[in-house]
Tab-separated table of C-alpha atoms in Angstrom:
chain	number	residue	atom	x	y	z
X	208	GLY	CA	81.657	83.909	127.434
X	209	ASP	CA	83.177	86.955	127.199
X	210	SER	CA	81.707	89.820	124.697
X	211	VAL	CA	82.144	93.398	123.468
X	212	THR	CA	79.598	95.584	121.661
X	213	GLN	CA	80.513	98.702	119.757
X	214	MET	CA	78.069	101.581	118.577
X	215	GLU	CA	77.258	101.228	115.185
X	216	GLY	CA	79.089	103.234	112.542
X	217	PRO	CA	80.146	105.137	110.642
X	218	VAL	CA	80.233	108.300	112.854
X	219	THR	CA	80.618	110.978	110.475
X	220	LEU	CA	82.176	114.304	112.374
X	221	SER	CA	83.246	117.675	111.128
X	222	GLU	CA	87.082	118.812	112.130
X	223	GLU	CA	87.341	119.720	116.225
X	224	ALA	CA	83.899	118.207	117.115
X	225	PHE	CA	83.793	116.214	120.001
X	226	LEU	CA	83.732	112.518	119.474
X	227	THR	CA	82.571	109.633	121.705
X	228	ILE	CA	82.329	105.987	120.434
X	229	ASN	CA	80.322	103.814	123.102
X	230	CYS	CA	81.836	100.308	123.980
X	231	THR	CA	80.356	97.768	126.791
X	232	TYR	CA	81.322	94.458	127.710
X	233	THR	CA	80.384	91.123	129.320
X	234	ALA	CA	83.222	89.365	131.234
X	235	THR	CA	83.749	87.027	133.774
X	236	GLY	CA	86.427	88.154	136.452
X	237	TYR	CA	88.513	91.209	135.978
X	238	PRO	CA	89.554	91.886	132.448
X	239	SER	CA	91.614	94.454	130.577
X	240	LEU	CA	90.237	96.668	128.202
X	241	PHE	CA	91.836	98.218	124.927
X	242	TRP	CA	91.168	100.627	121.872
X	243	TYR	CA	92.798	99.841	118.778
X	244	VAL	CA	92.846	101.801	115.562
X	245	GLN	CA	92.759	100.757	112.286
X	246	TYR	CA	94.146	103.423	109.489
X	247	PRO	CA	93.189	102.801	105.838
X	248	GLY	CA	95.339	100.200	104.204
X	249	GLU	CA	97.119	99.501	107.649
X	250	GLY	CA	96.726	96.703	110.257
X	251	LEU	CA	95.407	97.410	113.830
X	252	GLN	CA	97.405	99.261	116.345
X	253	LEU	CA	97.348	99.426	119.659
X	254	LEU	CA	95.628	103.219	120.985
X	255	LEU	CA	95.384	103.060	124.740
X	256	LYS	CA	94.145	100.692	127.357
X	257	ALA	CA	93.347	100.213	131.145
X	258	THR	CA	93.578	97.041	133.199
X	259	LYS	CA	91.654	97.717	136.079
X	260	ALA	CA	88.500	99.699	137.303
X	261	ASP	CA	88.596	103.651	137.302
X	262	ASP	CA	91.926	103.671	135.184
X	263	LYS	CA	91.829	106.066	132.337
X	264	GLY	CA	94.077	104.645	129.200
X	265	SER	CA	95.191	108.060	127.434
X	266	ASN	CA	96.751	108.648	124.209
X	267	LYS	CA	97.233	111.008	121.323
X	268	GLY	CA	94.362	113.071	123.010
X	269	PHE	CA	92.241	109.913	123.143
X	270	GLU	CA	90.883	108.858	126.343
X	271	ALA	CA	88.650	106.053	127.874
X	272	THR	CA	88.114	105.126	131.589
X	273	TYR	CA	87.322	101.655	132.609
X	274	ARG	CA	84.010	101.710	134.265
X	275	LYS	CA	83.182	98.639	136.040
X	276	GLU	CA	79.606	99.808	137.457
X	277	THR	CA	78.642	100.136	133.782
X	278	THR	CA	80.373	97.817	131.821
X	279	SER	CA	81.545	100.471	129.620
X	280	PHE	CA	85.015	101.752	128.491
X	281	HIS	CA	83.962	104.611	125.745
X	282	LEU	CA	86.618	106.191	123.292
X	283	GLU	CA	86.485	110.255	123.866
X	284	LYS	CA	88.549	112.908	122.207
X	285	GLY	CA	87.808	116.395	122.499
X	286	SER	CA	88.705	117.749	119.117
X	287	VAL	CA	88.913	115.401	116.340
X	288	GLN	CA	91.263	115.843	113.194
X	289	VAL	CA	90.704	114.636	109.361
X	290	SER	CA	93.657	112.562	110.164
X	291	ASP	CA	91.701	110.683	113.065
X	292	SER	CA	89.124	108.884	110.228
X	293	ALA	CA	89.904	105.063	110.802
X	294	VAL	CA	88.255	102.099	112.078
X	295	TYR	CA	88.256	101.844	116.081
X	296	PHE	CA	87.831	98.626	117.668
X	297	CYS	CA	87.173	98.129	121.260
X	298	ALA	CA	88.360	94.691	122.855
X	299	LEU	CA	88.883	92.942	126.229
X	300	GLY	CA	91.653	90.438	127.594
X	301	SER	CA	91.274	88.102	130.283
X	302	GLY	CA	93.400	85.782	132.361
X	303	GLY	CA	91.772	82.941	131.114
X	304	SER	CA	92.112	83.362	127.462
X	305	TYR	CA	95.561	83.835	124.672
X	306	ILE	CA	93.154	85.724	122.607
X	307	PRO	CA	91.608	89.077	123.078
X	308	THR	CA	87.582	89.824	122.366
X	309	PHE	CA	87.341	92.168	119.686
X	310	GLY	CA	84.228	94.288	119.049
X	311	ARG	CA	82.916	94.911	115.330
X	312	GLY	CA	84.723	98.179	114.968
X	313	THR	CA	83.527	101.728	114.491
X	314	SER	CA	84.240	103.503	111.656
X	315	LEU	CA	84.953	107.410	112.105
X	316	ILE	CA	85.215	109.483	109.044
X	317	VAL	CA	86.292	113.312	110.072
X	318	HIS	CA	85.012	116.075	107.680
X	319	PRO	CA	87.434	119.186	107.120
N	607	LYS	CA	112.577	97.140	116.535
N	608	ALA	CA	110.797	95.527	113.127
N	609	GLY	CA	107.187	94.912	113.137
N	610	VAL	CA	104.999	92.293	111.734
N	611	THR	CA	105.461	91.990	108.049
N	612	GLN	CA	103.173	89.864	105.768
N	613	THR	CA	103.891	88.830	102.342
N	614	PRO	CA	102.245	89.203	99.407
N	615	ARG	CA	100.149	92.362	100.317
N	616	TYR	CA	97.868	91.665	97.244
N	617	LEU	CA	96.341	88.283	95.924
N	618	ILE	CA	94.108	87.436	93.350
N	619	LYS	CA	92.914	84.143	92.646
N	620	THR	CA	90.142	82.230	91.117
N	621	ARG	CA	87.607	79.740	92.817
N	622	GLY	CA	89.097	76.507	93.509
N	623	GLN	CA	92.617	77.451	93.816
N	624	GLN	CA	94.515	77.299	96.801
N	625	VAL	CA	96.573	80.284	98.268
N	626	THR	CA	99.353	80.634	101.032
N	627	LEU	CA	100.117	83.414	102.944
N	628	SER	CA	103.008	84.410	105.273
N	629	CYS	CA	103.946	86.261	108.099
N	630	SER	CA	106.955	87.050	110.214
N	631	PRO	CA	106.383	88.356	113.417
N	632	ILE	CA	108.238	90.741	115.701
N	633	SER	CA	111.719	89.452	117.067
N	634	GLY	CA	111.057	87.524	120.213
N	635	HIS	CA	107.379	86.981	119.812
N	636	ARG	CA	106.130	83.396	120.126
N	637	SER	CA	102.726	83.817	119.215
N	638	VAL	CA	101.054	84.782	116.148
N	639	SER	CA	97.269	84.866	115.626
N	640	TRP	CA	95.197	85.218	112.100
N	641	TYR	CA	92.274	87.159	111.880
N	642	GLN	CA	89.828	87.369	109.040
N	643	GLN	CA	88.319	90.771	108.127
N	644	THR	CA	85.199	91.397	105.966
N	645	PRO	CA	82.920	94.236	105.837
N	646	GLY	CA	80.080	92.249	106.624
N	647	GLN	CA	81.662	89.718	109.335
N	648	GLY	CA	83.913	92.530	111.028
N	649	LEU	CA	87.243	90.611	112.416
N	650	GLN	CA	87.028	87.393	113.106
N	651	PHE	CA	89.375	84.657	114.699
N	652	LEU	CA	91.046	82.066	112.408
N	653	PHE	CA	93.673	80.517	114.746
N	654	GLU	CA	96.609	81.163	117.047
N	655	TYR	CA	100.190	79.378	117.216
N	656	PHE	CA	102.268	79.076	119.787
N	657	SER	CA	105.968	77.469	119.536
N	658	GLU	CA	105.172	75.526	116.614
N	659	THR	CA	101.568	74.406	118.331
N	660	GLN	CA	98.312	75.507	117.579
N	661	ARG	CA	96.928	76.665	120.884
N	662	ASN	CA	93.510	78.084	119.937
N	663	LYS	CA	91.365	77.582	116.834
N	664	GLY	CA	88.221	79.947	115.725
N	665	ASN	CA	84.987	78.534	113.917
N	666	PHE	CA	86.560	78.114	110.203
N	667	PRO	CA	86.145	75.220	108.072
N	668	GLY	CA	89.036	72.668	107.568
N	669	ARG	CA	90.079	74.213	103.963
N	670	PHE	CA	91.873	76.930	106.425
N	671	SER	CA	95.194	75.551	108.150
N	672	GLY	CA	98.410	77.230	109.210
N	673	ARG	CA	101.528	76.151	110.474
N	674	GLN	CA	104.491	77.825	112.494
N	675	PHE	CA	108.188	77.124	112.110
N	676	SER	CA	110.818	77.250	114.419
N	677	ASN	CA	111.693	80.932	114.021
N	678	SER	CA	108.080	82.147	114.648
N	679	ARG	CA	107.176	82.541	111.200
N	680	SER	CA	103.916	81.600	110.423
N	681	GLU	CA	101.918	80.436	107.202
N	682	MET	CA	98.278	79.696	106.677
N	683	ASN	CA	96.656	78.042	103.761
N	684	VAL	CA	93.355	78.513	102.159
N	685	SER	CA	92.443	75.438	99.964
N	686	THR	CA	89.575	75.484	97.510
N	687	LEU	CA	89.090	78.971	97.416
N	688	GLU	CA	85.368	80.262	97.475
N	689	LEU	CA	83.987	83.580	96.466
N	690	GLY	CA	83.299	84.163	99.758
N	691	ASP	CA	87.031	83.762	101.053
N	692	SER	CA	87.823	87.279	99.659
N	693	ALA	CA	88.899	89.409	102.823
N	694	LEU	CA	91.793	91.092	104.484
N	695	TYR	CA	93.366	88.587	106.531
N	696	LEU	CA	95.849	89.999	109.347
N	697	CYS	CA	98.353	88.345	111.125
N	698	ALA	CA	99.199	89.447	114.990
N	699	SER	CA	102.125	88.425	116.635
N	700	SER	CA	102.593	88.704	121.115
N	701	LEU	CA	104.921	87.373	123.684
N	702	GLY	CA	102.097	84.864	124.038
N	703	GLY	CA	100.823	85.668	127.467
N	704	ALA	CA	97.519	86.025	128.805
N	705	SER	CA	95.475	88.364	126.577
N	706	ASP	CA	94.890	90.726	129.919
N	707	THR	CA	98.633	91.407	130.098
N	708	ASP	CA	100.014	90.756	126.591
N	709	THR	CA	99.280	93.294	123.564
N	710	GLN	CA	98.792	92.129	120.101
N	711	TYR	CA	100.996	93.669	117.438
N	712	PHE	CA	99.181	93.393	113.758
N	713	GLY	CA	100.552	93.492	110.384
N	714	PRO	CA	99.336	95.533	107.504
N	715	GLY	CA	97.902	92.171	105.916
N	716	THR	CA	97.109	90.529	102.603
N	717	ARG	CA	94.401	91.616	100.596
N	718	LEU	CA	92.893	88.402	98.827
N	719	THR	CA	90.718	88.640	96.151
N	720	VAL	CA	88.713	85.450	95.022
N	721	LEU	CA	87.255	85.660	90.941
């Protein structure tokens, strides 16, 4: 079945550092890929998405490129802020399912 | 447009009791999904309702149940609470299409503590 694997956290960075959170997936067919973010005390919210190979999703300075050849969708940001501290979830959605498959989440802590 | 709302936000119960959590989806959304989030297990899917019918079910015991009303509002019930049921319970609503084209919108969650 479909699965998503994220790097273990927490990821701890200083403000203005470069961020990469790795995400790889296993799926049949051609899934869509998502990154959700969960800020402290809140539910998850969609950060960005990509629906086909080589698509780049972007939002709030975050980017992720759908790489079919490496089955990856790594999240990147050039300069993180303290306000980016949150848990980030990679997820995939397929035409054969009504429920997305979520990774376990990666906690990001950004220090001033 | 109002977001997904969940009530109550916090609950404290004792072992053996039962609890009911409520979720009001975004207007027009017909699908409501429930998830359990814990530090050890991450985000686990409980069940999904679409047009008042349970359409998908995760791997949880029968103590966990749910229902959806004609206005798409949903409730989940946990009977005979155990300490391990302490978690953040998240509700998500969507239009109800396939997950590659649809987007889930999450509520803030209900924090359940079982003593």
